[in-house]
Tab-separated table of C-alpha atoms in Angstrom:
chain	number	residue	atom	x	y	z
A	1	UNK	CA	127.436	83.034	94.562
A	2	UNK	CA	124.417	83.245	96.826
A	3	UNK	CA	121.513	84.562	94.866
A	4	UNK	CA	118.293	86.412	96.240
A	5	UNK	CA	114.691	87.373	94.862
A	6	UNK	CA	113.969	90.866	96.358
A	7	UNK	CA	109.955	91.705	96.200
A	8	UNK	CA	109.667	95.112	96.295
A	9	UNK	CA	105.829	96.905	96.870
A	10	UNK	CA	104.878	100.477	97.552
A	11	UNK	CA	105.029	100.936	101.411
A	12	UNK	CA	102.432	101.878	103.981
A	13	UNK	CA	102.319	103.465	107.325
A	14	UNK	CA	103.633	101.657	110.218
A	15	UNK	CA	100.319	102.443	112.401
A	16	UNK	CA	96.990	103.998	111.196
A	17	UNK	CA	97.096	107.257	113.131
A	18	UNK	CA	97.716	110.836	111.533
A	19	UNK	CA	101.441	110.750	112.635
A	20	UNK	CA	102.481	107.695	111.003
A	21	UNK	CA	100.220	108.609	107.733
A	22	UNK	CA	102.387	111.686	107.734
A	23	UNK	CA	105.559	110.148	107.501
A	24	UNK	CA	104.968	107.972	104.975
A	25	UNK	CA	102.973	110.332	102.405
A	26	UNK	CA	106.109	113.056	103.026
A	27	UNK	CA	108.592	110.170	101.677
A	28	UNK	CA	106.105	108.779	99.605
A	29	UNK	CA	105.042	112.413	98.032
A	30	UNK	CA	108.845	114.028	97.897
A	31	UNK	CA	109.867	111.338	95.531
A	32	UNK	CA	110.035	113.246	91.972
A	33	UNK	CA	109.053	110.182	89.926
A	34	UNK	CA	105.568	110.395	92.219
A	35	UNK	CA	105.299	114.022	91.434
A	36	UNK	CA	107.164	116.033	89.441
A	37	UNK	CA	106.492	119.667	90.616
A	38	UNK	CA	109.902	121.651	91.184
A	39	UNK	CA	111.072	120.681	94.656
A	40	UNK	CA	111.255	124.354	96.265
A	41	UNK	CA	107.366	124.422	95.100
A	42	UNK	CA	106.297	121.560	96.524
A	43	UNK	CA	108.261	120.749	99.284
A	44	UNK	CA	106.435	124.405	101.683
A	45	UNK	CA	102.609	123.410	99.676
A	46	UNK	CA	103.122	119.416	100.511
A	47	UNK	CA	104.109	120.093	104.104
A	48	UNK	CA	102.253	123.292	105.305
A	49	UNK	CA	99.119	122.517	103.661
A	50	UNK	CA	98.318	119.302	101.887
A	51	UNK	CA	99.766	116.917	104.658
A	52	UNK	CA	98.418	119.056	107.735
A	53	UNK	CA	94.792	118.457	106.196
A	54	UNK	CA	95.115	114.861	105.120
A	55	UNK	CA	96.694	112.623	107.152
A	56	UNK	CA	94.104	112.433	109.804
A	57	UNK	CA	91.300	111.743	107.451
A	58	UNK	CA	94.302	109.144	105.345
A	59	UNK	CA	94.616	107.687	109.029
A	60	UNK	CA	91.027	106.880	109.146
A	61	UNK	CA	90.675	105.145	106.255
A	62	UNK	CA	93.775	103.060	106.861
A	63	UNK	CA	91.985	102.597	110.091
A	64	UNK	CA	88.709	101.006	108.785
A	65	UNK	CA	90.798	98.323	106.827
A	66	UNK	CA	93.581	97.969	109.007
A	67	UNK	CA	94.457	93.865	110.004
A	68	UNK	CA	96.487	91.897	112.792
A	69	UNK	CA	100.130	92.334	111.929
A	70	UNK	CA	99.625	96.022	110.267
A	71	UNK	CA	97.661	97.335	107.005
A	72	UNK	CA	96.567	94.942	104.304
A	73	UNK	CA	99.881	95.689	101.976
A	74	UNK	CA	101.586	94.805	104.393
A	75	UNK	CA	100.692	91.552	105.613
A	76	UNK	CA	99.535	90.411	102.226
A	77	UNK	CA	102.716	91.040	101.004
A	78	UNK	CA	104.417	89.152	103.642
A	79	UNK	CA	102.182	86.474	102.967
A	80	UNK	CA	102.883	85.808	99.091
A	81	UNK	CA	106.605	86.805	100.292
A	82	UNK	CA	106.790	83.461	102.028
A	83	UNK	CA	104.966	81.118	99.623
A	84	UNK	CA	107.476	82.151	97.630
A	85	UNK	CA	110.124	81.477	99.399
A	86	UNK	CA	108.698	78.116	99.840
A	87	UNK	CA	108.772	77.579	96.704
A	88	UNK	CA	112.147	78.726	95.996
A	89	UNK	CA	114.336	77.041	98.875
A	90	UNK	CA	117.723	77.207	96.981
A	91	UNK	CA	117.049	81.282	97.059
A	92	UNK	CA	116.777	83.895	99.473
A	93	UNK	CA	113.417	85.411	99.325
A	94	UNK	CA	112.631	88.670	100.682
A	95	UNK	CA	110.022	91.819	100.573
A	96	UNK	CA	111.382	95.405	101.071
A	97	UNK	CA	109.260	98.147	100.518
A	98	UNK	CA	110.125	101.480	98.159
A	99	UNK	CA	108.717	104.337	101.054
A	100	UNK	CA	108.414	103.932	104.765
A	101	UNK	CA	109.945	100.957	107.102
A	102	UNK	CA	111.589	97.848	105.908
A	103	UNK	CA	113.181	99.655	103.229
A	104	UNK	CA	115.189	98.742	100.543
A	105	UNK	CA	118.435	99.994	101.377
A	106	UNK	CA	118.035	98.225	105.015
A	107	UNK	CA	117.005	95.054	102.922
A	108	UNK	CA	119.368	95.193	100.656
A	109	UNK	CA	122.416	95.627	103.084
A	110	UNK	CA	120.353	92.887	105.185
A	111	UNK	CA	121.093	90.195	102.295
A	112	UNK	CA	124.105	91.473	101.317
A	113	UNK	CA	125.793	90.932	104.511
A	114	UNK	CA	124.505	87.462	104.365
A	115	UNK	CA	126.614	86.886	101.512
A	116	UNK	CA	123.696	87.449	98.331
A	117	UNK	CA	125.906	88.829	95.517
A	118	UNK	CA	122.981	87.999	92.632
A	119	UNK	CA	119.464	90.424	93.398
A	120	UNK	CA	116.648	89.714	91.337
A	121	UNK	CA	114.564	92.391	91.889
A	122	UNK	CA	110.560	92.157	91.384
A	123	UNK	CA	108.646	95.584	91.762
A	124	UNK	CA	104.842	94.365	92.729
A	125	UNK	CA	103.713	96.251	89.984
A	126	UNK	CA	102.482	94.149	86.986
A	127	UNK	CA	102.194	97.652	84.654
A	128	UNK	CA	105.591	99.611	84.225
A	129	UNK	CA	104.989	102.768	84.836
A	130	UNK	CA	107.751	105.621	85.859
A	131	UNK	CA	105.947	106.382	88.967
A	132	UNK	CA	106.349	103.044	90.198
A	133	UNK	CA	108.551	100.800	88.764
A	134	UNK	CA	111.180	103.711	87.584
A	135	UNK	CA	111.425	104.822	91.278
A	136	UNK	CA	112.568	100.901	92.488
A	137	UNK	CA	115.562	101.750	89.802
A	138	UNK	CA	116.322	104.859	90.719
A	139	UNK	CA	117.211	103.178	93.947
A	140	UNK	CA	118.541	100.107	92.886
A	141	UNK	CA	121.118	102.555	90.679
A	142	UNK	CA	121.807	104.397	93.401
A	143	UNK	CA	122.265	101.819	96.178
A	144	UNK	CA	124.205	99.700	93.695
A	145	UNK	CA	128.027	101.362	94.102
A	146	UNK	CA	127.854	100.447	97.698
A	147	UNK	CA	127.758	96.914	96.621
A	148	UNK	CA	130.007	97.148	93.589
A	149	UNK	CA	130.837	93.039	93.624
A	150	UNK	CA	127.015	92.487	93.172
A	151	UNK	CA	125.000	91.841	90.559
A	152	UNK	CA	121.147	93.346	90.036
A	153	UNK	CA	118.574	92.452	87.588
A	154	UNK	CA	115.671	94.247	87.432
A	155	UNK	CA	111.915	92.708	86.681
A	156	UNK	CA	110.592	95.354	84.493
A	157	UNK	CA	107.079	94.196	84.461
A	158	UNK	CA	105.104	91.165	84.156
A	159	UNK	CA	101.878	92.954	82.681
A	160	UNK	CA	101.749	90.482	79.768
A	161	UNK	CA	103.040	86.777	81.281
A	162	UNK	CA	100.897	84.006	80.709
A	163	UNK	CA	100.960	82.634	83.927
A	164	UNK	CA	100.372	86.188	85.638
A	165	UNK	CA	97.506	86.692	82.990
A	166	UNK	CA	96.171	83.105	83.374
A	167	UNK	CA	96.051	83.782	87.515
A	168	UNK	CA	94.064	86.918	87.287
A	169	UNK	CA	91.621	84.899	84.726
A	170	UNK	CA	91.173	82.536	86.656
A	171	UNK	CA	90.316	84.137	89.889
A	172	UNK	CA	87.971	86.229	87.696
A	173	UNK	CA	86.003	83.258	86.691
A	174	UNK	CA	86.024	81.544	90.078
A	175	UNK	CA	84.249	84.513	90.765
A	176	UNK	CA	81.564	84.557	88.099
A	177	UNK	CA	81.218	80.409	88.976
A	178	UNK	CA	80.527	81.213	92.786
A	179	UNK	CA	78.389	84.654	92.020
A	180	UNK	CA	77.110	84.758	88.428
A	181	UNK	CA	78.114	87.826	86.358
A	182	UNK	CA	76.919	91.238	87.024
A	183	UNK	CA	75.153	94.062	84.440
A	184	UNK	CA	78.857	95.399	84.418
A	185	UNK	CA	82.713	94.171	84.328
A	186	UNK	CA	85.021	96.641	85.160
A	187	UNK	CA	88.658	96.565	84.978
A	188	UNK	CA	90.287	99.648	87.680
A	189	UNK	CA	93.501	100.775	87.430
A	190	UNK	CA	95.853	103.219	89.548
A	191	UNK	CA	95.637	106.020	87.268
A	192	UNK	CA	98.540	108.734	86.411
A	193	UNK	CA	98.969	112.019	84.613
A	194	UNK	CA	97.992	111.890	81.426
A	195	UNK	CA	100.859	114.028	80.371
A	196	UNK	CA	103.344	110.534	81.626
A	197	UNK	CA	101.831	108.744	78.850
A	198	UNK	CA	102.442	111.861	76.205
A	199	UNK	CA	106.254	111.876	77.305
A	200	UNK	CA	106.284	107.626	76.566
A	201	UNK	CA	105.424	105.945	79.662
A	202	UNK	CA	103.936	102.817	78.827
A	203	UNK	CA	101.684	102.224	81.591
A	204	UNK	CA	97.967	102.881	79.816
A	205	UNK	CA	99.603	100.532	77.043
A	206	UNK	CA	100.299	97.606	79.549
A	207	UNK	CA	96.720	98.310	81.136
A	208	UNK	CA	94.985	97.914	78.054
A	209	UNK	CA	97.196	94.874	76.718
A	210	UNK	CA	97.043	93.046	80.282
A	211	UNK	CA	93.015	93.499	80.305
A	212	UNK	CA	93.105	91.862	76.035
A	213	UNK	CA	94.454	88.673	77.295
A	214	UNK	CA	93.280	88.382	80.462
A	215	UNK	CA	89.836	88.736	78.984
A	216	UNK	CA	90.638	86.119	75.813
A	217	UNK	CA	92.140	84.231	78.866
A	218	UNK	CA	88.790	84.208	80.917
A	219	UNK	CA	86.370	83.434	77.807
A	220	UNK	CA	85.503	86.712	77.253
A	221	UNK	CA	85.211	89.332	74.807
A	222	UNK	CA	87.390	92.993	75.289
A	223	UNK	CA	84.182	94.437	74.823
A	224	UNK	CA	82.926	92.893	77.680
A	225	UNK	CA	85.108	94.705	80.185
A	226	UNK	CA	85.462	98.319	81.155
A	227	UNK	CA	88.751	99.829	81.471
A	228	UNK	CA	89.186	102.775	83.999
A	229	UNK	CA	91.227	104.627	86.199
A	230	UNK	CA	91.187	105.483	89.729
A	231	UNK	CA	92.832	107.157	92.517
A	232	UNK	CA	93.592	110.470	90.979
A	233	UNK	CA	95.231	113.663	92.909
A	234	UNK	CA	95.888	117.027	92.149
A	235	UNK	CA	94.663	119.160	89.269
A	236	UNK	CA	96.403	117.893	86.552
A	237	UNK	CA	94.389	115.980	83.883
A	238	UNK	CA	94.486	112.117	84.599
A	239	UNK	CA	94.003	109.047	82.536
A	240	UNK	CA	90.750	108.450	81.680
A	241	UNK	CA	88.032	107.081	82.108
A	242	UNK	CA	87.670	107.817	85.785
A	243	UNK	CA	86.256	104.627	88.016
A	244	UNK	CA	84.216	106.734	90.608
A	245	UNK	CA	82.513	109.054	87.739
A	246	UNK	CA	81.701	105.553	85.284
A	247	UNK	CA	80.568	104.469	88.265
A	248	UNK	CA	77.779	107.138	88.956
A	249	UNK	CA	76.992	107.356	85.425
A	250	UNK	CA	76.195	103.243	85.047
A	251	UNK	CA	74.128	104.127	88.535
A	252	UNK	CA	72.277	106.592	86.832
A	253	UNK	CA	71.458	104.807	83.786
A	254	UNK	CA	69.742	102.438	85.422
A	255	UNK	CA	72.778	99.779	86.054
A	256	UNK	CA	71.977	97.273	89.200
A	257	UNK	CA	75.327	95.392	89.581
A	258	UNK	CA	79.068	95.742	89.091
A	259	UNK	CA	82.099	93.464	89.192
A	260	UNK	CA	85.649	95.354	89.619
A	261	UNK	CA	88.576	93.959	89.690
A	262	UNK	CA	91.903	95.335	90.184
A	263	UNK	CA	94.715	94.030	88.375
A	264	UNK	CA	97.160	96.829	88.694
A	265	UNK	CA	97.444	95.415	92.410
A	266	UNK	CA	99.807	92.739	93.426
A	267	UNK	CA	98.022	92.885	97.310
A	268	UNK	CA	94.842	94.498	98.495
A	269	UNK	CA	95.564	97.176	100.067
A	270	UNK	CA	93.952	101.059	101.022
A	271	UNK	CA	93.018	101.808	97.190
A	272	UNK	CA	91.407	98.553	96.531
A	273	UNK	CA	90.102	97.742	100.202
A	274	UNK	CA	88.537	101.110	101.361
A	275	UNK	CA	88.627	103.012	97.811
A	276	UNK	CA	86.657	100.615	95.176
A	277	UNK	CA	85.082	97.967	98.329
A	278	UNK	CA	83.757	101.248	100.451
A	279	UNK	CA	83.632	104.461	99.207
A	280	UNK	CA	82.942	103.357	95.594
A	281	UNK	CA	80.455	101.155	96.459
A	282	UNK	CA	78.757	103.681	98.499
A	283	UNK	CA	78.982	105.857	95.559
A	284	UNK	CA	77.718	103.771	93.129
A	285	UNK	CA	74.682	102.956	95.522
A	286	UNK	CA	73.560	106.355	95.525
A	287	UNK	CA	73.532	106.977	92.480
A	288	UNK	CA	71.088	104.058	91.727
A	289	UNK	CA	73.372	100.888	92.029
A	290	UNK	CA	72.199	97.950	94.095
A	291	UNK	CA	75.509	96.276	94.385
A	292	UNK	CA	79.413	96.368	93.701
A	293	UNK	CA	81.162	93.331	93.956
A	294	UNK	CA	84.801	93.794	94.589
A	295	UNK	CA	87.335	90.836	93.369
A	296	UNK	CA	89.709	90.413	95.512
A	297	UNK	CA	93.241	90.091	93.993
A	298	UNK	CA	95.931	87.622	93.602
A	299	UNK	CA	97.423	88.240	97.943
A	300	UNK	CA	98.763	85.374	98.603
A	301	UNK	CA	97.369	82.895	96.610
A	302	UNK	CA	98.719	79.895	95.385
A	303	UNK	CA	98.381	80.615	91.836
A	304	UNK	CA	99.826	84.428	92.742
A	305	UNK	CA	103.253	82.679	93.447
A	306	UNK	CA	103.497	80.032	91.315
A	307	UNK	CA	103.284	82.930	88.716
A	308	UNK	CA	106.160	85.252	90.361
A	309	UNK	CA	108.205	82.329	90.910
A	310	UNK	CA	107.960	81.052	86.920
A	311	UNK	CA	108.651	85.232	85.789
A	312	UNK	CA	111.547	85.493	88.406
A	313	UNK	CA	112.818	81.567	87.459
A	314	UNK	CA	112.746	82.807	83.281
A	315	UNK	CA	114.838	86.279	84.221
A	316	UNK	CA	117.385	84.515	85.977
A	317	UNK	CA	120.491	83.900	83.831
């Protein structure tokens, strides 16, 4: 039975103009675990009047970061994609993506037709939360009767491996060894509704248990690193603390320098490359900052797959 390791990450637009923006935030934003307002609420207020105002200014900032071959995810992505399959030559490797092109039901009919009967599945997303990780099996469950002589197994989450956590630690101090350590070590996270986490999703528990060992992993103390959340939307109340506002409060108070680092991120991508490197930067400047370093994450580094390839190697059976 041939056997295949699907990577599965977010999505992005296919070009960084306001069309393509808008066709990938309407698939991206109708999905119910993304948000859960009542679909004959939503559907008129996300396509008369949220998408109308911000795809263009979306399409700019996917514009400013935007790389040969197509946004960061995507060519990141791609990138770890085939050092894995390097790594792996007695699997098929492949990357689908949850929203917009190269899809997972085109991916997984792709393989399928090869002759893969066996799908480990790896969501890029080290946390489980339901509005990432759920989604990739809601689809999985749904896709799966069209293949009934196949076999799935789903990677719930790697927030906690040792070689994941020993990758992030180490990139962390390659960074202090090259730069020195700033006033400030902060730890950013996609956030979600705080109201997730009341009904049991266990993403802010995997956030704060990934950032423990990766700091007992990089010599240093829990105390030494800041945990917060960024990227929020809507009204509803988020998890907290917020990046941007810790990050005009430390400029305030008289903080010169910042390290962030992102390790809800498989890939760089819009939130980490134009979010925390730019605009948060910027923000933290004017409010008295001198500097924000941004740590890259894992891409397609050597380390990055040698992890995914030990966490998808153990969940095989």
């Amino acid at each position: 039975m041939k056997n295949a390791l699907l990577l599965v990450n977010l999505g992005t637009p296919d070009q960084a103009d306001a069309e393509s923006v808008r066709r990938y935030l309407a698939e991206f934003l109708m999905d119910p675990r993304v948000v859960a307002i009542p679909r004959f609420i939503w559907s008129p207020l996300l396509n008369r009047v949220i998408l109308p105002k911000r795809c263009a200014p979306v399409a700019e900032k996917y514009a400013s970061i935007w790389m040969d071959g197509g946004s960061p995810l995507k060519v990141l992505s791609e990138a770890l994609t085939a050092k894995i399959a390097q790594r792996l030559s007695d699997t098929r490797v492949a990357l689908a993506m949850r929203y917009g092109s190269n899809n997972m039901d085109t991916t997984i009919a792709r393989l399928y037709d090869e002759g893969v009967r066996a799908f480990t599945v790896l969501p890029l997303y080290p946390q489980y939360s339901t509005t990432t990780t759920a989604s990739v099996e809601d689809r999985i469950h749904a896709l799966a009767p069209r293949f009934a002589d196949a076999q799935f197994k789903i990677i719930a989450d790697y927030h906690d491996h040792p070689a994941w956590v020993q990758a992030v630690a180490d990139q962390l101090r390659a960074h202090h060894r090259a730069h020195g350590r700033a006033d400030k070590l902060m730890f950013s996270f996609h956030g979600i509704p705080a109201a997730l986490v009341r009904k049991g999703d266990p993403y802010a528990t995997h956030c704060e248990a990934g950032t423990r060992k990766i700091a007992r992993a990089a010599g240093l103390q829990r105390d030494d690193i800041t945990l917060t959340y960024q990227s929020r939307f809507g009204r509803a109340k988020w998890l907290e603390p917020f990046t941007v506002t810790t990050l005009e409060e430390w400029g305030r108070a008289g903080v010169k320098t910042v390290d962030v680092i992102c390790p809800g991120f498989a890939v760089d991508c819009l939130e980490t490359l134009e979010e925390i490197a730019d605009t948060n930067a910027e923000i933290f400047k004017q409010a008295g900052g001198e500097r924000l370093n941004y740590i890259p994450c894992l891409n397609d580094s050597d380390a990055h797959a040698d992890a995914l390839v030990q966490i998808a190697r153990e969940a095989q059976p």
